[in-house]
Coordinates of C-alpha atoms and ligand atoms in Angstrom, one line a residue:
X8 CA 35.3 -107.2 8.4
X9 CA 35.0 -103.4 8.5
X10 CA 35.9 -103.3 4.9
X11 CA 33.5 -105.8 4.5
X12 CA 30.5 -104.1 5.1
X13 CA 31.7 -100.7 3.6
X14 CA 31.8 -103.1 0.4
X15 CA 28.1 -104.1 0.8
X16 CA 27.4 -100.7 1.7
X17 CA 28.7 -99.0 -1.3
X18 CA 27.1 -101.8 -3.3
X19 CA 23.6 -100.8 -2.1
X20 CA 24.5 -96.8 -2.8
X21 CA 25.8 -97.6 -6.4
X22 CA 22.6 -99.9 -7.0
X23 CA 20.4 -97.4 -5.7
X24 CA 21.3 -95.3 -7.7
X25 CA 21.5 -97.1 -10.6
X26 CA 18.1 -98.5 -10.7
X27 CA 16.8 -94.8 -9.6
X28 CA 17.7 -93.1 -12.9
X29 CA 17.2 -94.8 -16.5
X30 CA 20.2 -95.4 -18.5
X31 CA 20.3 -93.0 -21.4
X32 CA 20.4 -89.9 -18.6
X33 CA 23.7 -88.2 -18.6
X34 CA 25.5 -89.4 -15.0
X35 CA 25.1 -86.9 -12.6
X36 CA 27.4 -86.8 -10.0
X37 CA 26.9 -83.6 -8.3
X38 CA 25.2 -80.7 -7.9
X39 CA 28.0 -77.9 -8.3
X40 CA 29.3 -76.9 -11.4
X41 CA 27.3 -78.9 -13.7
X42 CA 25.4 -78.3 -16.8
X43 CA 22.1 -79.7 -17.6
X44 CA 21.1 -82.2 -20.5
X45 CA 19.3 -80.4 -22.8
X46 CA 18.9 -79.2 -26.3
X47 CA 21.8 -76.8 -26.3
X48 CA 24.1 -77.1 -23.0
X49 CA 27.5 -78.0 -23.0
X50 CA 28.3 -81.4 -21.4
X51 CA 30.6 -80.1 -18.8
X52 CA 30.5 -76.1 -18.0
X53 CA 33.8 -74.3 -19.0
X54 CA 35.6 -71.0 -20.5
X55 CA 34.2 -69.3 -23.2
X56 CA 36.2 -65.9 -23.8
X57 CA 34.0 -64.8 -26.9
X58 CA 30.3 -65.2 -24.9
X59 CA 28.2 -62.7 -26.4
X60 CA 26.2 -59.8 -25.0
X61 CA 24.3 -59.9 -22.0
X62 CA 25.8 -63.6 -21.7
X63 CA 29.0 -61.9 -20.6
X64 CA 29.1 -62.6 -17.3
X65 CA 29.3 -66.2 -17.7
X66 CA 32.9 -65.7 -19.8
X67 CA 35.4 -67.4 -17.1
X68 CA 32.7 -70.4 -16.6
X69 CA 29.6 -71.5 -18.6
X70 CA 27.7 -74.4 -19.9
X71 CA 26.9 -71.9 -23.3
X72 CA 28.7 -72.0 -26.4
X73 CA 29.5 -68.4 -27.9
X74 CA 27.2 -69.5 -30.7
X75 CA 24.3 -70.0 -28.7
X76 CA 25.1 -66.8 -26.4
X77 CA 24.7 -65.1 -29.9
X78 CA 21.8 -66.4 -31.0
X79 CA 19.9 -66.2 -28.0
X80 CA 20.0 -62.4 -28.4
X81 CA 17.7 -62.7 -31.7
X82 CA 14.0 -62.0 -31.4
X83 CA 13.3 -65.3 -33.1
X84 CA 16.2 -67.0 -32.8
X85 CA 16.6 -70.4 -34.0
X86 CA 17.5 -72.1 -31.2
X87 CA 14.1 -72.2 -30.1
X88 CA 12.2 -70.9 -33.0
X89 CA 10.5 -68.8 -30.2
X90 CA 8.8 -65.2 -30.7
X91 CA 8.7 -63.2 -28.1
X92 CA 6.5 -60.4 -30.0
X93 CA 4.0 -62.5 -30.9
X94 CA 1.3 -59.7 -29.4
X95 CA 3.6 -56.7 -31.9
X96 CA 6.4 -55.3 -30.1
X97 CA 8.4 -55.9 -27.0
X98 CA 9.6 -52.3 -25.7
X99 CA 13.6 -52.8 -25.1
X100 CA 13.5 -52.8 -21.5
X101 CA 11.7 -55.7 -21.3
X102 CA 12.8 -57.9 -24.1
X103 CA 16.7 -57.6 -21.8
X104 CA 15.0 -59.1 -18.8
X105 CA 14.1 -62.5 -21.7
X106 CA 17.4 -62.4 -23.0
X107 CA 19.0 -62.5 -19.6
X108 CA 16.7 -65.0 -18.7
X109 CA 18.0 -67.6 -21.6
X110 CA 21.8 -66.0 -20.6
X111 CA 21.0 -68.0 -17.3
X112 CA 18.9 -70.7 -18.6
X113 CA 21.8 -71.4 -21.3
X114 CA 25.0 -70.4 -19.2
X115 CA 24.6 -70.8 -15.7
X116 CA 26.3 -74.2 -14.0
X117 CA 25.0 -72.9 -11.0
X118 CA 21.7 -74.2 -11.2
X119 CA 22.3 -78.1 -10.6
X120 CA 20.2 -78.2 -7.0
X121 CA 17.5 -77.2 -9.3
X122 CA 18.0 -79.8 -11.8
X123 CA 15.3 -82.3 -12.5
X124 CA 14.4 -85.0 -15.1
X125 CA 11.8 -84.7 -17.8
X126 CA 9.9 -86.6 -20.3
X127 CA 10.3 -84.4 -23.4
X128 CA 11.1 -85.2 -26.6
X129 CA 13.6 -82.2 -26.8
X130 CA 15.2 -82.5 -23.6
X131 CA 16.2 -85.0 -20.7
X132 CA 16.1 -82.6 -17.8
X133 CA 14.8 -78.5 -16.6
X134 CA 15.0 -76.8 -13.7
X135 CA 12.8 -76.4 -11.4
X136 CA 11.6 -73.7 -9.0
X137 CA 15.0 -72.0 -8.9
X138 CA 15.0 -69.2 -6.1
X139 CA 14.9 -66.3 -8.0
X140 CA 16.0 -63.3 -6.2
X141 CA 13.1 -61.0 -5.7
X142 CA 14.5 -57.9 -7.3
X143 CA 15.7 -59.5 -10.0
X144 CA 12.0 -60.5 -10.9
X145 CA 10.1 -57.4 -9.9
X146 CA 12.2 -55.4 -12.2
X147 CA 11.5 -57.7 -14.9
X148 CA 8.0 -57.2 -14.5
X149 CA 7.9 -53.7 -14.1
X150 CA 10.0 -53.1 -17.1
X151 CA 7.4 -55.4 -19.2
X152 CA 3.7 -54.4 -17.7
X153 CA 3.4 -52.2 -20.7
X154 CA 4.2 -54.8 -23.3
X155 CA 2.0 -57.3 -24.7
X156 CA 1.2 -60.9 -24.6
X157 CA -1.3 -63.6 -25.5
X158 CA -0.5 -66.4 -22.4
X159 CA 0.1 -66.8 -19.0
X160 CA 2.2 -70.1 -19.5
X161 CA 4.6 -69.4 -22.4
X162 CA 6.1 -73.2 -22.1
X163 CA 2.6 -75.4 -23.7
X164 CA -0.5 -74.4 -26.0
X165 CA 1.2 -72.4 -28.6
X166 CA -0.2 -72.9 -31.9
X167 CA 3.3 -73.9 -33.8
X168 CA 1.5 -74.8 -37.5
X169 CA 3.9 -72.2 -39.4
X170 CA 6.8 -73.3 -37.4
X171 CA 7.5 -70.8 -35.1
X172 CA 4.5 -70.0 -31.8
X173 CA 1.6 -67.9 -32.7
X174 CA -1.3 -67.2 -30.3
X175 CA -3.8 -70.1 -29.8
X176 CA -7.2 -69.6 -31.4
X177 CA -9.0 -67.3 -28.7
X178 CA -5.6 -66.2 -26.8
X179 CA -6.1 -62.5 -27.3
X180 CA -3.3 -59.8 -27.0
X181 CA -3.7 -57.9 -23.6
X182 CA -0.8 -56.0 -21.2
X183 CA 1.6 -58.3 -19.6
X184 CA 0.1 -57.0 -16.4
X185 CA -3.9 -58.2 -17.4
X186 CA -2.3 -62.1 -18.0
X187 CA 0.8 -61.4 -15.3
X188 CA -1.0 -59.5 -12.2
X189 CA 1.8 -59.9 -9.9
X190 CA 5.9 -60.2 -10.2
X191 CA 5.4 -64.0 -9.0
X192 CA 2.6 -64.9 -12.1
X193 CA 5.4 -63.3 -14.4
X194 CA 8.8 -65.3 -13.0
X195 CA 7.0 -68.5 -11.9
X196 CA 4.0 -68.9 -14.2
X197 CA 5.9 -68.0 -17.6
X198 CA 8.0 -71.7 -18.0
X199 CA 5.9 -74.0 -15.6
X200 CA 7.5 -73.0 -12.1
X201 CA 11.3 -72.7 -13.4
X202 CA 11.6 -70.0 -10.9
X203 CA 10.1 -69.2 -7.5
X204 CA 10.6 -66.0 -6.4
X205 CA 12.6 -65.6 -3.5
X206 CA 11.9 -64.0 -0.2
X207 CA 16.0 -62.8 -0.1
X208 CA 17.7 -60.4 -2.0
X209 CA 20.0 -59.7 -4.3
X210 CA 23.7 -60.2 -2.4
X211 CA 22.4 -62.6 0.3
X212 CA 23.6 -65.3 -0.9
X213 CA 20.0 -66.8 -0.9
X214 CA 18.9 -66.3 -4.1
X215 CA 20.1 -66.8 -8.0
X216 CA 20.7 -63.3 -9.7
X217 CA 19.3 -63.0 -13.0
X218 CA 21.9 -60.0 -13.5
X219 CA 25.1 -59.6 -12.0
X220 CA 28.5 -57.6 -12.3
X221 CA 31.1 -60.4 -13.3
X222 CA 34.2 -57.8 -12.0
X223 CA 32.8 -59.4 -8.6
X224 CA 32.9 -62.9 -9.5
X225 CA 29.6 -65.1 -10.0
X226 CA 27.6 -64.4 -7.5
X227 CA 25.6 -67.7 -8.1
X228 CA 28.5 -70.2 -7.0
X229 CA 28.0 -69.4 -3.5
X230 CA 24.0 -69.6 -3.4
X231 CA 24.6 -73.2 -5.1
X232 CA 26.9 -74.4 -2.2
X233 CA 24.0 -73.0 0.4
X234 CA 21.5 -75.3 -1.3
X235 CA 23.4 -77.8 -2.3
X236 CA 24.6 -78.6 1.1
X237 CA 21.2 -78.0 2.5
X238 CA 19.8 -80.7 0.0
X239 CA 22.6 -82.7 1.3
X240 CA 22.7 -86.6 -0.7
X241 CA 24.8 -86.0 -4.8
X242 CA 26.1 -82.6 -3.4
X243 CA 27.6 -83.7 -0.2
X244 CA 29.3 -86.3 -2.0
X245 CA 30.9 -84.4 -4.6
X246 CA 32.8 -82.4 -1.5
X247 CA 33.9 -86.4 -0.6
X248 CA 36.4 -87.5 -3.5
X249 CA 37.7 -90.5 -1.6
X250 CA 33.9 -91.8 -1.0
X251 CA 33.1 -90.4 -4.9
X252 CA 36.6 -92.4 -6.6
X253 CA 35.5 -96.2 -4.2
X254 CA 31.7 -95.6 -5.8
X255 CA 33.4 -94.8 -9.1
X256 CA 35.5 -98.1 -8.6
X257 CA 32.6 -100.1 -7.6
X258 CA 30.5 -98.9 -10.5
X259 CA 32.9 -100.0 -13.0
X260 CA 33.5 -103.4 -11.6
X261 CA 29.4 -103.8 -11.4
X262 CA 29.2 -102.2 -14.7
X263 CA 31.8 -104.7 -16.6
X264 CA 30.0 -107.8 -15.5
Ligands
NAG13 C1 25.7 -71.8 -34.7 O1 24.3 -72.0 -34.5 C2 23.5 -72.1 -35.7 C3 22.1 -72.3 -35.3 O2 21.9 -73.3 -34.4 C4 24.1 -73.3 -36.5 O3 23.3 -73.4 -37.7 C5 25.5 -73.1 -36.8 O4 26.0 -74.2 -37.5 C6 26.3 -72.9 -35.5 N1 27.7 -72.6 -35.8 C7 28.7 -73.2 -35.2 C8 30.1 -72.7 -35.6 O5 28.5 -74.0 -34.4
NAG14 C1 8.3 -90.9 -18.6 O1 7.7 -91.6 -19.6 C2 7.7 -93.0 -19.3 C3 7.1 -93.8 -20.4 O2 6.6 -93.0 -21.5 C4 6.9 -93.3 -18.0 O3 6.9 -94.6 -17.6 C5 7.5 -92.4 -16.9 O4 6.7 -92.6 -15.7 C6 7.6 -91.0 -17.3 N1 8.3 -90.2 -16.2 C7 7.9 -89.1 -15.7 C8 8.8 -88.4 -14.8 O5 6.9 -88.5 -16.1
NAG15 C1 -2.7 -71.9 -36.4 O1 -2.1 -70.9 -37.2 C2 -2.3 -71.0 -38.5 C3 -1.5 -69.9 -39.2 O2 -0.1 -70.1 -39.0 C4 -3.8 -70.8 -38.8 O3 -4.1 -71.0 -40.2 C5 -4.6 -71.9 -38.0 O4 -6.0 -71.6 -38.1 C6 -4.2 -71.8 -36.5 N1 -4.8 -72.9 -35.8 C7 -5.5 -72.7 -34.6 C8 -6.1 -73.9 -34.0 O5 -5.5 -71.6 -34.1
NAG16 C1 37.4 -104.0 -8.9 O1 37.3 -104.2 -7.5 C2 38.4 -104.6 -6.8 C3 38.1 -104.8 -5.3 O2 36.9 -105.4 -5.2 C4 39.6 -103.6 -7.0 O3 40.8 -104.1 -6.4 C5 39.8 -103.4 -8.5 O4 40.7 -102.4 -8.7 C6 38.5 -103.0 -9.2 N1 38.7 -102.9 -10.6 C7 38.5 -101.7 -11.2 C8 38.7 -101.7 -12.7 O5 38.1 -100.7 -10.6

């Protein structure tokens, strides 16, 4: 009888969430160590000894190719066919805090509490509002005040006619800090809330770091358990294997019919 019910039970979980996510979405099954489905991710985060640059610190785990750890380095690269100096040149010390930006963007499969699905033609899911560990954001926009830009929301209203973005008719090329007045309008407003900003620091275990010192390990892991188990529902499971391996067994008797 007991069995019984925990049948109908994990019948009503698997069809829950079957019906709560349309078919052609990658399966997600947890929250920890994942990568997400986009244009350039890996399908599963591993090794990659050869990661480039400031994508380093991902080397012992990361949902980057070395390929894409290279190419994200490039001012236009062609992953994205974005320019980042589309207002003339970006001083050095601010175009690092982008490239570490796409590092963690492209790398990181710590971000999978953050995960969310989207309707866009060049990817199936983004992150959303990742807490961004303060320093890690007011350094970034201190080091890029001085540079220039044409937008406050670098993610829509490009005008992309020779192929790769150009300022919008009217957009007009002022400081970073005249379209960015604060660290927050920089880290949240640049792709459409990505990031929040965090009230925690670097090292609390609160927050995702941007930049870290891989000699220490990834700092990340940790602040992805915190939330993860916080959020409770996909992550808990994943620390459940006998619970995940009946669902699994479930789904593919439900699936085969
Ligand atoms: C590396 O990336 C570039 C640009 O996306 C692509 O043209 C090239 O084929 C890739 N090389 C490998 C070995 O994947
Ligand atoms: C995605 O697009 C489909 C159809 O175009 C629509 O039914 C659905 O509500 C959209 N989902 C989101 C999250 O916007
Ligand atoms: C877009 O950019 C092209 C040049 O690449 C220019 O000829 C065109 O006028 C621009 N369109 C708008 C709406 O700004
Ligand atoms: C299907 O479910 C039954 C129990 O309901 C189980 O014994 C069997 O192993 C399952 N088949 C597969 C392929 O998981």
């Amino acid at each position: 009888m007991a069995w019984k019910m925990t049948q109908l039970l994990l019948l009503a979980l698997v069809t829950a969430a079957g019906s709560a996510q349309p078919r052609s979405v990658r399966a997600r099954t947890g929250l920890l160590n994942v990568c997400m489905d986009a244009k350039h991710h890996k399908a599963h985060p591993g090794p990659e000894d050869n990661l480039y640059g400031q994508c380093s610190p991902w080397r012992k785990n990361a949902c980057c190719t070395a390929n894409t750890s290279q190419e994200l380095h490039k001012d236009t690269s062609r992953l994205y066919n974005f320019n980042w100096e589309h207002c003339g040149r970006m001083e050095p010390a601010c175009k690092r805090h982008f490239i570490q930006d796409n590092c963690l963007y492209e790398c990181s499969p710590n971000l999978g509490p953050w995960i969310r699905q989207v309707n866009q033609s060049w990817r199936k899911e983004r992150i959303l509002n990742v807490p961004l560990c303060k320093e890690d954001c007011e350094r970034w926009w201190e080091d890029c005040r001085t540079s220039y830009t044409c937008k406050s929301n670098w993610q829509k209203g490009w005008n992309w006619t020779s192929g790769i973005n150009e300022c919008p008719a009217g957009a007009l090329c002022h400081t970073f800090e005249s379209y960015f007045p604060t660290p927050a309008a920089l880290c949240e407003g640049l792709w459409s809330h990505s990031y929040k900003v965090s009230d925690y620091s670097r090292g609390s275990g609160r927050c995702i770091q941007m930049w870290f010192d891989s000699a220490q390990g990834n700092p990340n892991e940790e602040v992805a358990r915190f939330y993860a188990a916080a959020m409770g529902g996909a992550g808990s499971w994943a620390a459940c294997p006998v619970l995940l391996s009946l669902v699994g067994m479930q789904w593919y008797n439900i699936s085969s019919l």
